[in-house]
């Protein structure tokens, strides 16, 4: 593989889903792009496992719609429960003109694999084991220092290896995209410290094979103090996201997996089943095998700006919310494509730098609403009292964005404020 270029149009930091799709969009526009990630490979985990209808439209535009559609599981709708009582539901829209438009369950690692494959077709390999150290904005470029990580043999009497910086490379880019996740280094270098918009939410995430059949429906269950999500996944697998009530010892740290483990013990399965039954008595499909289980903390936060000058943020680097509606990743994917297209227009002299200021304004408006700090959501006349009193919580659980979110909210009696 050729070494990291010293000069590029855009340097993307972070090869999670948002960085990958930004790099792919830039490469498709004919720009020179490098994408670096400090990890050694993609996450390899299912994490954000649902693709919103709007994300499917984007994948279709990138020529990836049908492949994803075949690998994933299409859901028919979403149901809302007040413990055992079904209180609202909505079917996802089918569109004759867009065969791959819908809510698709596809594990995050499979999406990342597909995006990386597409990038390679454009001769852009992900530079794994490359960590952004510092960056400095100059008049017409960004100067970035990237550390290439390798392994040093250390240890006596037992041989072992340790990560070490083996080379330092300097890159001059016309723009830099920080898609480096919740603890974004790019954001910190730019001094853009996230503002908290509420207490963090902690979830126990459990992926498992059920005993019985499950319907093709995402389900959200409200109990006093908790909101839980159930998602069927491909290959006869399911996911429960059980909220850990405020005040309980959360364990773990922001965005990190703790206690991920293979269980399989009958006792643990029975405990989980009892816990689920207490919150969602409608769930009768049991647990046959637990694939993985983790306690994860999700901050609710927003960067004060999505970037400035020649450095711009996207995805979890700029925002984080609860996982139930799969909004962080999906809206992150949409904004990454938007940002990349704006940069391409700017570098092709088809737009002025005003386009990036608009990106900032539009994204902050959207996230302000989703995180309940801007003009938010209201109940439509005739909406049930149950929906009316839980409208802001409901908004965070809806697996859609943009016009699809407006339509889905409307089906349960809610209206997004402009
Ligand atoms: C266990 C778990 C379960 C989850 N479940 C859900 C869910 O059910 N629903 C949901 O919506 N979301 C869920 N998420 C969150 C979801 O995974 C994120 O929203 C999504 O990954 C964000 O994508 P991203 O591209 O913005 O950032 P990331 O996927 O975090 O990618 C950032 C990348 O940047 C790299 N990086 C960081 N610093 C540097 C540096 N200095 N130099 C180079 N590279 C760097 C990292 O190695 C990483 O690969 C879950 C997360 C976890 C951990």
Coordinates of N, CA and C and ligand atoms in Angstrom, one line a residue, residues 12-20 36-43 45-50 52 108 112 127-128 130-133 146 178-186 205 231 239 241 255-258 260 292 294-296 298 314-330 332-333 335-336, ligand 1:
X12 N -10.0 12.6 6.3 CA -11.1 12.2 7.2 C -10.5 11.5 8.4
X13 N -10.8 11.9 9.6 CA -10.3 11.2 10.8 C -11.4 10.4 11.4
X14 N -11.2 9.1 11.4 CA -12.2 8.2 12.0 C -12.9 7.4 10.9
X15 N -12.8 6.0 11.0 CA -13.4 5.2 9.9 C -14.6 4.4 10.5
X16 N -15.4 5.0 11.4 CA -16.7 4.5 11.7 C -17.6 4.7 10.6
X17 N -18.9 4.4 10.7 CA -19.8 4.5 9.6 C -19.8 6.0 9.0
X18 N -19.7 7.0 9.9 CA -19.9 8.4 9.4 C -18.6 8.8 8.6
X19 N -17.4 8.4 9.1 CA -16.2 8.8 8.3 C -16.2 8.0 7.0
X20 N -16.6 6.7 7.0 CA -16.5 5.9 5.8 C -17.4 6.5 4.7
X36 N -8.1 8.0 8.0 CA -7.2 7.4 9.0 C -8.1 6.9 10.2
X37 N -7.6 5.9 10.9 CA -8.3 5.4 12.1 C -7.3 4.8 13.0
X38 N -7.4 5.2 14.3 CA -6.4 4.7 15.2 C -6.5 3.2 15.6
X39 N -7.7 2.7 15.3 CA -8.0 1.3 15.6 C -7.3 0.4 14.5
X40 N -7.2 -0.9 14.8 CA -6.6 -1.8 13.8 C -7.5 -2.3 12.8
X41 N -8.8 -2.2 13.1 CA -9.8 -2.7 12.1 C -11.2 -2.1 12.5
X42 N -12.2 -2.4 11.7 CA -13.5 -1.8 12.0 C -14.0 -2.5 13.2
X43 N -15.1 -1.9 13.8 CA -15.6 -2.3 15.1 C -15.9 -3.8 15.2
X45 N -18.8 -5.1 15.4 CA -19.9 -5.3 16.3 C -21.2 -4.8 15.7
X46 N -22.3 -5.3 16.2 CA -23.6 -4.9 15.6 C -24.1 -3.5 16.0
X47 N -23.6 -3.0 17.2 CA -24.0 -1.7 17.7 C -25.3 -1.1 17.1
X48 N -25.2 0.0 16.3 CA -26.4 0.6 15.8 C -26.9 -0.3 14.7
X49 N -28.0 -1.0 14.9 CA -28.3 -2.1 14.0 C -29.4 -1.8 13.0
X50 N -30.0 -0.6 13.1 CA -31.1 -0.3 12.2 C -30.8 0.8 11.2
X52 N -32.4 3.7 8.9 CA -33.6 4.4 8.6 C -33.9 4.4 7.1
X108 N -24.2 -2.9 12.4 CA -23.3 -1.8 12.0 C -22.0 -2.3 11.4
X112 N -20.4 -1.2 7.8 CA -19.0 -0.7 7.7 C -18.2 -1.5 6.7
X127 N -6.7 3.8 6.3 CA -5.4 3.7 7.0 C -5.6 3.3 8.4
X128 N -5.7 2.0 8.7 CA -5.9 1.5 10.1 C -4.6 1.7 10.8
X130 N -3.6 4.4 12.3 CA -3.1 5.8 12.1 C -3.9 6.8 13.0
X131 N -3.2 7.4 13.9 CA -4.0 8.2 14.9 C -3.6 9.7 14.6
X132 N -4.7 10.5 14.6 CA -4.5 12.0 14.5 C -3.9 12.4 15.8
X133 N -2.7 13.1 15.7 CA -2.2 13.6 17.0 C -2.6 15.1 17.1
X146 N -0.1 13.0 11.9 CA -0.7 11.6 12.1 C 0.4 10.6 12.5
X178 N -13.7 15.6 11.1 CA -13.6 14.9 12.3 C -14.8 14.0 12.5
X179 N -14.6 12.7 12.2 CA -15.7 11.7 12.4 C -15.1 10.7 13.4
X180 N -14.5 11.2 14.4 CA -13.8 10.3 15.3 C -14.5 10.1 16.6
X181 N -15.8 10.0 16.5 CA -16.6 9.4 17.6 C -16.8 10.3 18.9
X182 N -17.4 9.7 19.9 CA -18.0 10.5 21.0 C -16.9 11.2 21.8
X183 N -15.7 10.7 21.8 CA -14.6 11.4 22.6 C -13.7 12.2 21.6
X184 N -14.3 12.6 20.5 CA -13.6 13.2 19.4 C -12.3 14.1 19.8
X185 N -11.2 13.6 19.2 CA -10.0 14.4 19.5 C -10.0 15.7 18.6
X186 N -10.5 15.6 17.4 CA -10.6 16.7 16.5 C -11.4 17.8 17.2
X205 N -27.6 -3.8 27.0 CA -27.9 -4.3 25.6 C -27.7 -5.8 25.6
X231 N -35.7 -5.1 19.3 CA -35.5 -5.1 17.8 C -35.2 -6.5 17.4
X239 N -32.6 -8.1 19.8 CA -31.8 -7.2 20.7 C -32.8 -6.6 21.7
X241 N -32.8 -3.5 24.5 CA -32.1 -2.4 25.1 C -32.8 -2.1 26.4
X255 N -20.2 5.7 26.1 CA -20.0 5.1 24.8 C -19.1 3.8 24.8
X256 N -18.8 3.3 26.0 CA -17.9 2.2 26.0 C -18.6 0.9 26.5
X257 N -18.2 -0.2 25.9 CA -18.8 -1.5 26.3 C -18.1 -1.9 27.6
X258 N -18.9 -2.3 28.6 CA -18.3 -2.9 29.8 C -18.9 -4.2 30.0
X260 N -18.7 -6.9 28.5 CA -19.2 -7.7 27.4 C -18.7 -9.2 27.6
X292 N -24.3 -11.7 23.0 CA -23.4 -10.7 23.8 C -24.3 -9.8 24.6
X294 N -23.9 -6.1 27.1 CA -23.0 -5.0 27.5 C -23.8 -3.9 28.2
X295 N -23.2 -3.3 29.1 CA -23.9 -2.1 29.7 C -23.2 -0.9 29.1
X296 N -24.0 0.0 28.5 CA -23.4 1.1 27.7 C -24.1 2.4 28.2
X298 N -24.9 6.3 27.2 CA -25.0 7.2 26.1 C -25.2 8.6 26.6
X314 N -18.7 15.5 12.2 CA -19.9 14.8 11.8 C -20.1 13.6 12.7
X315 N -21.3 13.1 12.8 CA -21.6 11.8 13.6 C -21.4 12.1 15.1
X316 N -21.1 11.0 15.8 CA -21.0 11.1 17.3 C -20.0 12.1 17.8
X317 N -19.1 12.5 16.9 CA -18.1 13.6 17.3 C -18.9 14.9 17.6
X318 N -20.0 15.0 17.0 CA -20.8 16.3 17.2 C -22.0 16.1 18.1
X319 N -22.5 14.9 18.2 CA -23.7 14.7 19.0 C -23.9 13.3 19.5
X320 N -24.6 13.1 20.5 CA -25.0 11.8 21.0 C -26.3 11.8 21.6
X321 N -27.1 10.7 21.4 CA -28.4 10.6 22.1 C -28.7 9.2 22.4
X322 N -29.9 8.9 22.9 CA -30.3 7.6 23.3 C -30.3 6.6 22.1
X323 N -30.0 5.3 22.3 CA -29.9 4.5 21.1 C -31.2 4.0 20.5
X324 N -32.3 4.3 21.2 CA -33.6 3.5 20.9 C -34.1 3.8 19.4
X325 N -33.9 5.0 18.9 CA -34.4 5.3 17.6 C -33.3 5.2 16.6
X326 N -32.1 4.7 17.0 CA -30.9 4.6 16.0 C -30.6 5.9 15.3
X327 N -30.8 7.0 16.1 CA -30.7 8.3 15.4 C -29.3 8.8 15.3
X328 N -28.4 8.5 16.3 CA -27.1 9.1 16.2 C -26.4 8.7 14.9
X329 N -26.4 7.3 14.6 CA -25.6 6.9 13.5 C -26.3 7.3 12.2
X330 N -27.7 7.1 12.1 CA -28.4 7.4 10.9 C -28.4 8.8 10.5
X332 N -26.3 10.9 11.6 CA -24.8 11.1 11.3 C -24.5 10.7 9.9
X333 N -25.0 9.6 9.4 CA -24.7 9.2 8.0 C -25.2 10.3 7.0
X335 N -25.8 13.5 7.6 CA -25.1 14.7 7.7 C -23.7 14.6 7.1
X336 N -23.1 13.4 7.2 CA -21.7 13.1 6.6 C -21.8 13.3 5.1
Ligands
LIG1 C1 -22.2 -1.4 22.5 C2 -22.7 -0.3 21.7 C3 -24.0 -0.4 21.3 C4 -24.6 0.6 20.5 N1 -25.9 0.4 20.1 C5 -26.5 1.4 19.5 C6 -27.9 1.3 19.1 O1 -28.6 0.4 19.5 N2 -28.4 2.4 18.4 C7 -27.7 3.5 18.1 O2 -28.3 4.4 17.5 N3 -26.4 3.6 18.4 C8 -25.8 2.6 19.1 N4 -24.5 2.7 19.4 C9 -23.8 3.9 19.0 C10 -23.3 3.8 17.5 O3 -22.4 2.7 17.4 C11 -22.6 5.2 17.1 O4 -23.7 6.2 17.1 C12 -21.9 5.1 15.8 O5 -20.9 4.2 15.8 C13 -21.3 6.5 15.5 O6 -20.6 6.4 14.3 P1 -19.4 7.5 14.0 O7 -18.9 7.1 12.7 O8 -19.8 8.8 14.3 O9 -18.3 7.2 15.2 P2 -17.6 5.8 15.6 O10 -18.3 4.6 15.1 O11 -17.4 5.9 17.1 O12 -16.2 5.9 14.9 C14 -15.2 6.8 15.3 C15 -13.8 6.2 14.8 O13 -12.8 7.2 15.1 C16 -11.6 6.5 15.4 N5 -10.8 7.5 16.2 C17 -11.0 8.1 17.4 N6 -10.0 9.0 17.7 C18 -9.2 8.9 16.6 C19 -7.9 9.6 16.3 N7 -7.4 10.5 17.2 N8 -7.3 9.4 15.2 C20 -7.8 8.5 14.3 N9 -9.0 7.8 14.5 C21 -9.7 8.0 15.7 C22 -12.1 5.4 16.3 O14 -11.2 4.3 16.4 C23 -13.4 5.0 15.6 O15 -13.2 3.9 14.7 C24 -23.9 1.7 20.2 C25 -22.5 1.8 20.6 C26 -22.0 0.9 21.3 C27 -20.6 1.0 21.8

